[in-house]
Amino acid sequence: MADHYEVLGVSRDASQDEIKKAYRRLARQLHPDVNPGDDASERFKLVTHAYDVLSDEESRRRYDMGGDDNGGFGAGGFGGFGDIFETFFGAAGGGRSARPRSRRERGQDALVRVDLDLGDVVFGAHRDIEVDTAVLCETCQGSCCQEGTSPVTCDICGGSGHVQRQVRSLLGNVVTSQPCGTCEGYGTTIPYPCATCAGQGRVRSRRTVSLDIPAGVETGLRLQLPGSGEVGKAGGPNGDLYVEVSVASHATFSREGDDLLATLEVAMTDAVLGTETTIDGLDGPVDLEIRPGVQSGDVLTIKGRGITPLRGTQRGDLRVGVQVLTPTKLDSAQRRLIEDFAKKAKAPKPQLAQFQQGLFSKLRDRFRGH
Ligand code: ZN
């Protein structure tokens, strides 16, 4: 096994900067793309591996102390307690369970937000949403390799994905295993990566997802679309797509459970005499009958004109709290009429009654933004 410092052509006390420069120079010279041929390719791997070991302070320190990272059983050294710990308590498994890891990984979940208004919530809504995720690379179909090429067994770890080294310790000679730095633990390397995806097996892409949002959703709710998230590395399975809904507040209607709430302002004369009227509901016109003598705070309930629940089909109600409007500008003729009415009606004096914390006061507070 060649000495890593010799391979890079630097002295044992070379700085990180010198190591990096030496590696760059050799890599340019030996890279398989510019210099095809077995010999150059072999040397390129050696150079890359030497750089991997020496460019990391910790692995360089261990190398300097004599711990060979390539299963060279001759070189001894004291690896410190971390290694002994790993060996006895399982992190690296002492090589027993050393198996290469798969290039294929499950893709990440993706999250998009969609804005709705309250009307969308009543019946549900359809949206085409733009999603920006990783998708399978069409060129290599997730193989990560240029056409006609395939991954090759890693020369450094022999395809196991792990390298072993022996450490002489207080407890005797122990063998530790760690992921191979050359193939990153995959057991294979890709000599000719797919140019489209740079050897990742996937590319980013924008696409449109057609989505049916059920009725009854509320702000913060996340709909899960299994398998519509990011495709995994090297053609691994997709993650899920989550769609988080945000429902804008409405100028007139608010929501309580599956019910819709609003305030109905009624002129004093209509409140006294009663009337019929039509209001604009979220789902079209609603006929209302206001009985004579209706009071501020009375609630008119229109069955089945609220929100379709997320689970179920029975729509909630529309509840309308009455607020009687007292006339504020009377001309002299109107004033005389009211005075005349007051004399004849013998209205009671203002009097105290129990404070009412009813639905209407809640509605009113909400309406005023309290
Ligand atoms: Zn590709």
Short mmCIF file of C-alpha atoms in Angstrom, two decimals, residues 74-338:
data_model
loop_
_atom_site.label_atom_id
_atom_site.label_comp_id
_atom_site.label_asym_id
_atom_site.label_seq_id
_atom_site.Cartn_x
_atom_site.Cartn_y
_atom_site.Cartn_z
CA GLY A 74 0.73 -4.61 9.66
CA ALA A 75 0.66 -1.08 10.87
CA GLY A 76 -0.21 -0.78 14.50
CA GLY A 77 -1.16 2.23 16.53
CA PHE A 78 -3.25 3.42 19.35
CA GLY A 79 -6.63 4.47 18.09
CA GLY A 80 -8.04 6.06 21.19
CA PHE A 81 -11.04 5.11 23.22
CA GLY A 82 -13.58 6.07 20.57
CA ASP A 83 -12.47 3.20 18.37
CA ILE A 84 -12.43 0.72 21.19
CA PHE A 85 -15.87 1.83 22.18
CA GLU A 86 -17.16 1.41 18.65
CA THR A 87 -15.66 -2.00 18.45
CA PHE A 88 -17.18 -3.31 21.63
CA PHE A 89 -20.47 -1.52 21.64
CA GLY A 90 -21.48 -1.90 18.10
CA ALA A 91 -21.47 1.40 16.19
CA ALA A 92 -19.30 0.01 13.44
CA GLY A 93 -19.91 -3.57 14.31
CA GLY A 94 -16.29 -4.57 14.05
CA GLY A 95 -16.86 -5.54 10.44
CA ARG A 96 -19.29 -8.32 11.19
CA SER A 97 -22.30 -6.53 9.72
CA ALA A 98 -20.39 -4.49 7.16
CA ARG A 99 -22.56 -4.36 4.09
CA PRO A 100 -22.54 -1.66 1.43
CA ARG A 101 -25.35 0.84 1.71
CA SER A 102 -27.77 1.26 -1.13
CA ARG A 103 -27.51 4.21 -3.49
CA ARG A 104 -31.26 4.19 -3.72
CA GLU A 105 -32.82 6.29 -1.00
CA ARG A 106 -36.39 7.22 -0.33
CA GLY A 107 -37.11 10.75 -1.54
CA GLN A 108 -38.00 13.54 0.82
CA ASP A 109 -41.52 14.66 1.50
CA ALA A 110 -42.51 17.90 -0.19
CA LEU A 111 -44.79 20.63 1.14
CA VAL A 112 -46.83 23.16 -0.82
CA ARG A 113 -49.39 25.67 0.42
CA VAL A 114 -52.70 26.44 -1.17
CA ASP A 115 -54.90 29.47 -0.44
CA LEU A 116 -58.65 29.02 -0.21
CA ASP A 117 -61.55 31.27 0.62
CA LEU A 118 -64.45 30.30 2.82
CA GLY A 119 -66.62 29.55 -0.21
CA ASP A 120 -64.16 26.81 -1.24
CA VAL A 121 -64.56 25.27 2.18
CA VAL A 122 -68.35 24.94 1.91
CA PHE A 123 -68.28 22.42 -0.93
CA GLY A 124 -64.61 21.64 -1.48
CA ALA A 125 -62.50 22.94 -4.35
CA HIS A 126 -60.39 21.85 -7.27
CA ARG A 127 -56.92 23.32 -7.72
CA ASP A 128 -54.06 22.79 -10.12
CA ILE A 129 -50.97 23.46 -8.06
CA GLU A 130 -47.40 23.93 -9.22
CA VAL A 131 -44.97 21.62 -7.48
CA ASP A 132 -41.20 21.88 -7.74
CA THR A 133 -39.63 18.54 -6.82
CA ALA A 134 -36.95 16.11 -7.84
CA VAL A 135 -38.16 13.69 -10.50
CA LEU A 136 -36.59 10.63 -12.07
CA CYS A 137 -33.84 11.48 -14.59
CA GLU A 138 -35.22 10.49 -17.98
CA THR A 139 -31.75 10.08 -19.46
CA CYS A 140 -30.49 7.38 -17.13
CA GLN A 141 -33.80 6.27 -15.57
CA GLY A 142 -32.23 6.55 -12.13
CA SER A 143 -29.18 4.41 -12.87
CA CYS A 144 -26.94 7.50 -12.40
CA CYS A 145 -24.65 6.18 -15.17
CA GLN A 146 -23.95 7.27 -18.72
CA GLU A 147 -25.65 5.11 -21.29
CA GLY A 148 -23.86 1.80 -21.75
CA THR A 149 -21.90 2.10 -18.52
CA SER A 150 -22.59 0.81 -15.04
CA PRO A 151 -21.19 1.20 -11.54
CA VAL A 152 -17.98 -0.69 -10.87
CA THR A 153 -16.94 -2.42 -7.69
CA CYS A 154 -14.91 -0.11 -5.51
CA ASP A 155 -11.27 -1.18 -5.57
CA ILE A 156 -10.54 0.26 -2.18
CA CYS A 157 -13.13 -1.64 -0.15
CA GLY A 158 -13.64 -4.51 -2.59
CA GLY A 159 -17.35 -3.78 -2.76
CA SER A 160 -18.14 -4.14 0.93
CA GLY A 161 -18.57 -0.40 1.41
CA HIS A 162 -16.42 -0.61 4.51
CA VAL A 163 -12.75 -0.54 5.25
CA GLN A 164 -11.20 -2.25 8.22
CA ARG A 165 -8.16 -1.45 10.19
CA GLN A 166 -6.46 -2.98 13.14
CA VAL A 167 -5.79 -0.95 16.21
CA ARG A 168 -3.45 -2.03 18.92
CA SER A 169 -4.98 -1.00 22.19
CA LEU A 170 -4.78 -1.64 25.89
CA LEU A 171 -7.23 -4.44 25.31
CA GLY A 172 -5.18 -6.08 22.62
CA ASN A 173 -5.49 -5.84 18.86
CA VAL A 174 -8.97 -4.87 17.70
CA VAL A 175 -10.36 -4.44 14.21
CA THR A 176 -12.62 -1.54 13.46
CA SER A 177 -14.71 -1.01 10.39
CA GLN A 178 -15.78 2.29 8.90
CA PRO A 179 -17.49 3.43 5.69
CA CYS A 180 -15.14 3.48 2.73
CA GLY A 181 -14.21 7.05 1.89
CA THR A 182 -13.75 6.36 -1.80
CA CYS A 183 -17.19 4.97 -2.60
CA GLU A 184 -18.91 6.65 0.37
CA GLY A 185 -19.98 3.25 1.59
CA TYR A 186 -21.83 2.25 -1.57
CA GLY A 187 -19.40 -0.50 -2.49
CA THR A 188 -19.35 0.74 -6.06
CA THR A 189 -18.22 3.87 -7.81
CA ILE A 190 -19.66 5.42 -10.94
CA PRO A 191 -16.85 5.98 -13.45
CA TYR A 192 -19.06 7.75 -16.00
CA PRO A 193 -21.89 9.64 -14.29
CA CYS A 194 -24.97 10.56 -16.29
CA ALA A 195 -24.44 14.09 -17.57
CA THR A 196 -28.10 15.09 -17.28
CA CYS A 197 -28.38 14.50 -13.55
CA ALA A 198 -24.68 14.63 -12.60
CA GLY A 199 -24.93 11.05 -11.39
CA GLN A 200 -27.80 11.68 -8.97
CA GLY A 201 -30.42 9.73 -10.91
CA ARG A 202 -32.88 12.58 -10.53
CA VAL A 203 -33.38 16.15 -11.66
CA ARG A 204 -35.50 19.04 -10.40
CA SER A 205 -38.65 19.71 -12.29
CA ARG A 206 -41.80 21.80 -12.11
CA ARG A 207 -45.05 20.04 -12.66
CA THR A 208 -48.72 20.60 -12.13
CA VAL A 209 -50.60 18.46 -9.67
CA SER A 210 -54.36 18.32 -9.99
CA LEU A 211 -55.89 18.32 -6.56
CA ASP A 212 -59.38 17.89 -5.18
CA ILE A 213 -59.60 19.61 -1.83
CA PRO A 214 -62.42 18.21 0.28
CA ALA A 215 -65.03 20.43 1.88
CA GLY A 216 -64.65 21.32 5.52
CA VAL A 217 -60.87 21.86 5.62
CA GLU A 218 -59.39 24.54 7.84
CA THR A 219 -56.22 26.56 8.01
CA GLY A 220 -53.20 24.46 8.91
CA LEU A 221 -54.70 21.18 7.74
CA ARG A 222 -52.30 19.11 5.65
CA LEU A 223 -53.53 16.80 2.95
CA GLN A 224 -51.18 13.92 2.27
CA LEU A 225 -50.62 12.68 -1.28
CA PRO A 226 -48.60 9.48 -0.87
CA GLY A 227 -45.83 9.05 -3.41
CA SER A 228 -46.19 12.52 -4.93
CA GLY A 229 -43.14 14.01 -3.19
CA GLU A 230 -39.51 14.00 -4.25
CA VAL A 231 -38.20 10.98 -6.10
CA GLY A 232 -35.36 9.33 -4.19
CA LYS A 233 -31.69 9.33 -5.13
CA ALA A 234 -30.80 6.77 -7.79
CA GLY A 235 -34.44 6.06 -8.53
CA GLY A 236 -35.40 5.38 -4.93
CA PRO A 237 -39.06 5.49 -3.96
CA ASN A 238 -40.89 8.81 -3.82
CA GLY A 239 -41.61 10.73 -0.66
CA ASP A 240 -45.07 12.09 -0.02
CA LEU A 241 -46.50 15.45 -1.00
CA TYR A 242 -48.22 17.46 1.69
CA VAL A 243 -50.60 20.25 0.77
CA GLU A 244 -51.19 22.70 3.59
CA VAL A 245 -54.37 24.73 3.24
CA SER A 246 -54.82 28.29 4.35
CA VAL A 247 -58.35 29.69 4.45
CA ALA A 248 -58.66 33.46 4.13
CA SER A 249 -61.02 35.17 6.53
CA HIS A 250 -64.27 36.39 4.98
CA ALA A 251 -65.62 39.93 5.34
CA THR A 252 -69.10 38.74 6.34
CA PHE A 253 -69.11 35.08 7.27
CA SER A 254 -67.15 33.36 9.95
CA ARG A 255 -67.00 29.70 10.86
CA GLU A 256 -67.85 27.83 14.02
CA GLY A 257 -67.45 24.11 13.55
CA ASP A 258 -69.51 23.31 10.49
CA ASP A 259 -71.77 26.33 10.97
CA LEU A 260 -71.45 29.67 9.23
CA LEU A 261 -72.15 32.79 11.27
CA ALA A 262 -73.13 36.27 10.19
CA THR A 263 -74.92 39.33 11.48
CA LEU A 264 -78.17 40.56 9.93
CA GLU A 265 -78.84 44.25 10.36
CA VAL A 266 -82.61 44.89 10.48
CA ALA A 267 -84.24 48.31 10.39
CA MET A 268 -86.33 49.11 13.48
CA THR A 269 -89.53 49.24 11.42
CA ASP A 270 -88.87 45.81 9.88
CA ALA A 271 -88.10 44.47 13.34
CA VAL A 272 -91.42 45.79 14.61
CA LEU A 273 -93.58 44.80 11.65
CA GLY A 274 -91.72 41.74 10.36
CA THR A 275 -90.61 41.21 6.76
CA GLU A 276 -89.35 38.73 4.23
CA THR A 277 -85.97 39.16 2.59
CA THR A 278 -83.31 37.36 0.57
CA ILE A 279 -79.66 37.43 1.60
CA ASP A 280 -76.55 36.34 -0.30
CA GLY A 281 -75.27 33.15 1.26
CA LEU A 282 -71.84 31.74 0.36
CA ASP A 283 -73.63 29.20 -1.81
CA GLY A 284 -76.33 31.41 -3.31
CA PRO A 285 -79.45 33.29 -2.20
CA VAL A 286 -81.12 32.42 1.10
CA ASP A 287 -84.74 33.38 1.82
CA LEU A 288 -85.33 34.70 5.31
CA GLU A 289 -88.50 35.48 7.19
CA ILE A 290 -88.16 38.03 9.96
CA ARG A 291 -91.00 37.70 12.39
CA PRO A 292 -92.67 40.82 13.80
CA GLY A 293 -91.08 41.80 17.09
CA VAL A 294 -87.68 40.23 16.43
CA GLN A 295 -85.07 41.37 18.97
CA SER A 296 -81.42 42.24 18.72
CA GLY A 297 -79.56 39.06 19.60
CA ASP A 298 -82.19 36.72 18.18
CA VAL A 299 -80.58 34.08 16.00
CA LEU A 300 -82.16 32.84 12.80
CA THR A 301 -80.99 29.33 11.94
CA ILE A 302 -81.11 28.20 8.34
CA LYS A 303 -80.66 24.43 8.41
CA GLY A 304 -78.16 22.79 6.07
CA ARG A 305 -76.66 25.95 4.61
CA GLY A 306 -73.35 25.74 6.46
CA ILE A 307 -70.19 23.78 5.69
CA THR A 308 -69.99 20.16 4.56
CA PRO A 309 -67.87 18.49 7.22
CA LEU A 310 -64.49 16.96 6.33
CA ARG A 311 -65.82 13.56 7.36
CA GLY A 312 -69.50 13.23 6.65
CA THR A 313 -72.15 14.64 4.37
CA GLN A 314 -74.52 16.45 6.73
CA ARG A 315 -73.94 20.16 6.16
CA GLY A 316 -73.87 22.52 9.11
CA ASP A 317 -76.24 25.45 9.52
CA LEU A 318 -76.14 29.10 8.63
CA ARG A 319 -76.81 31.12 11.79
CA VAL A 320 -77.67 34.78 11.50
CA GLY A 321 -77.70 37.05 14.55
CA VAL A 322 -80.16 39.92 14.33
CA GLN A 323 -79.07 43.45 15.10
CA VAL A 324 -81.88 45.98 15.13
CA LEU A 325 -80.82 49.35 13.78
CA THR A 326 -82.21 52.31 15.71
CA PRO A 327 -82.91 55.30 13.45
CA THR A 328 -80.51 58.14 14.17
CA LYS A 329 -81.68 60.92 11.88
CA LEU A 330 -85.35 61.86 12.13
CA ASP A 331 -86.95 64.89 10.53
CA SER A 332 -89.57 66.72 12.55
CA ALA A 333 -92.51 64.84 11.01
CA GLN A 334 -90.93 61.47 11.76
CA ARG A 335 -90.09 62.57 15.28
CA ARG A 336 -93.72 63.57 15.89
CA LEU A 337 -94.88 60.15 14.70
CA ILE A 338 -92.54 58.34 17.06
#
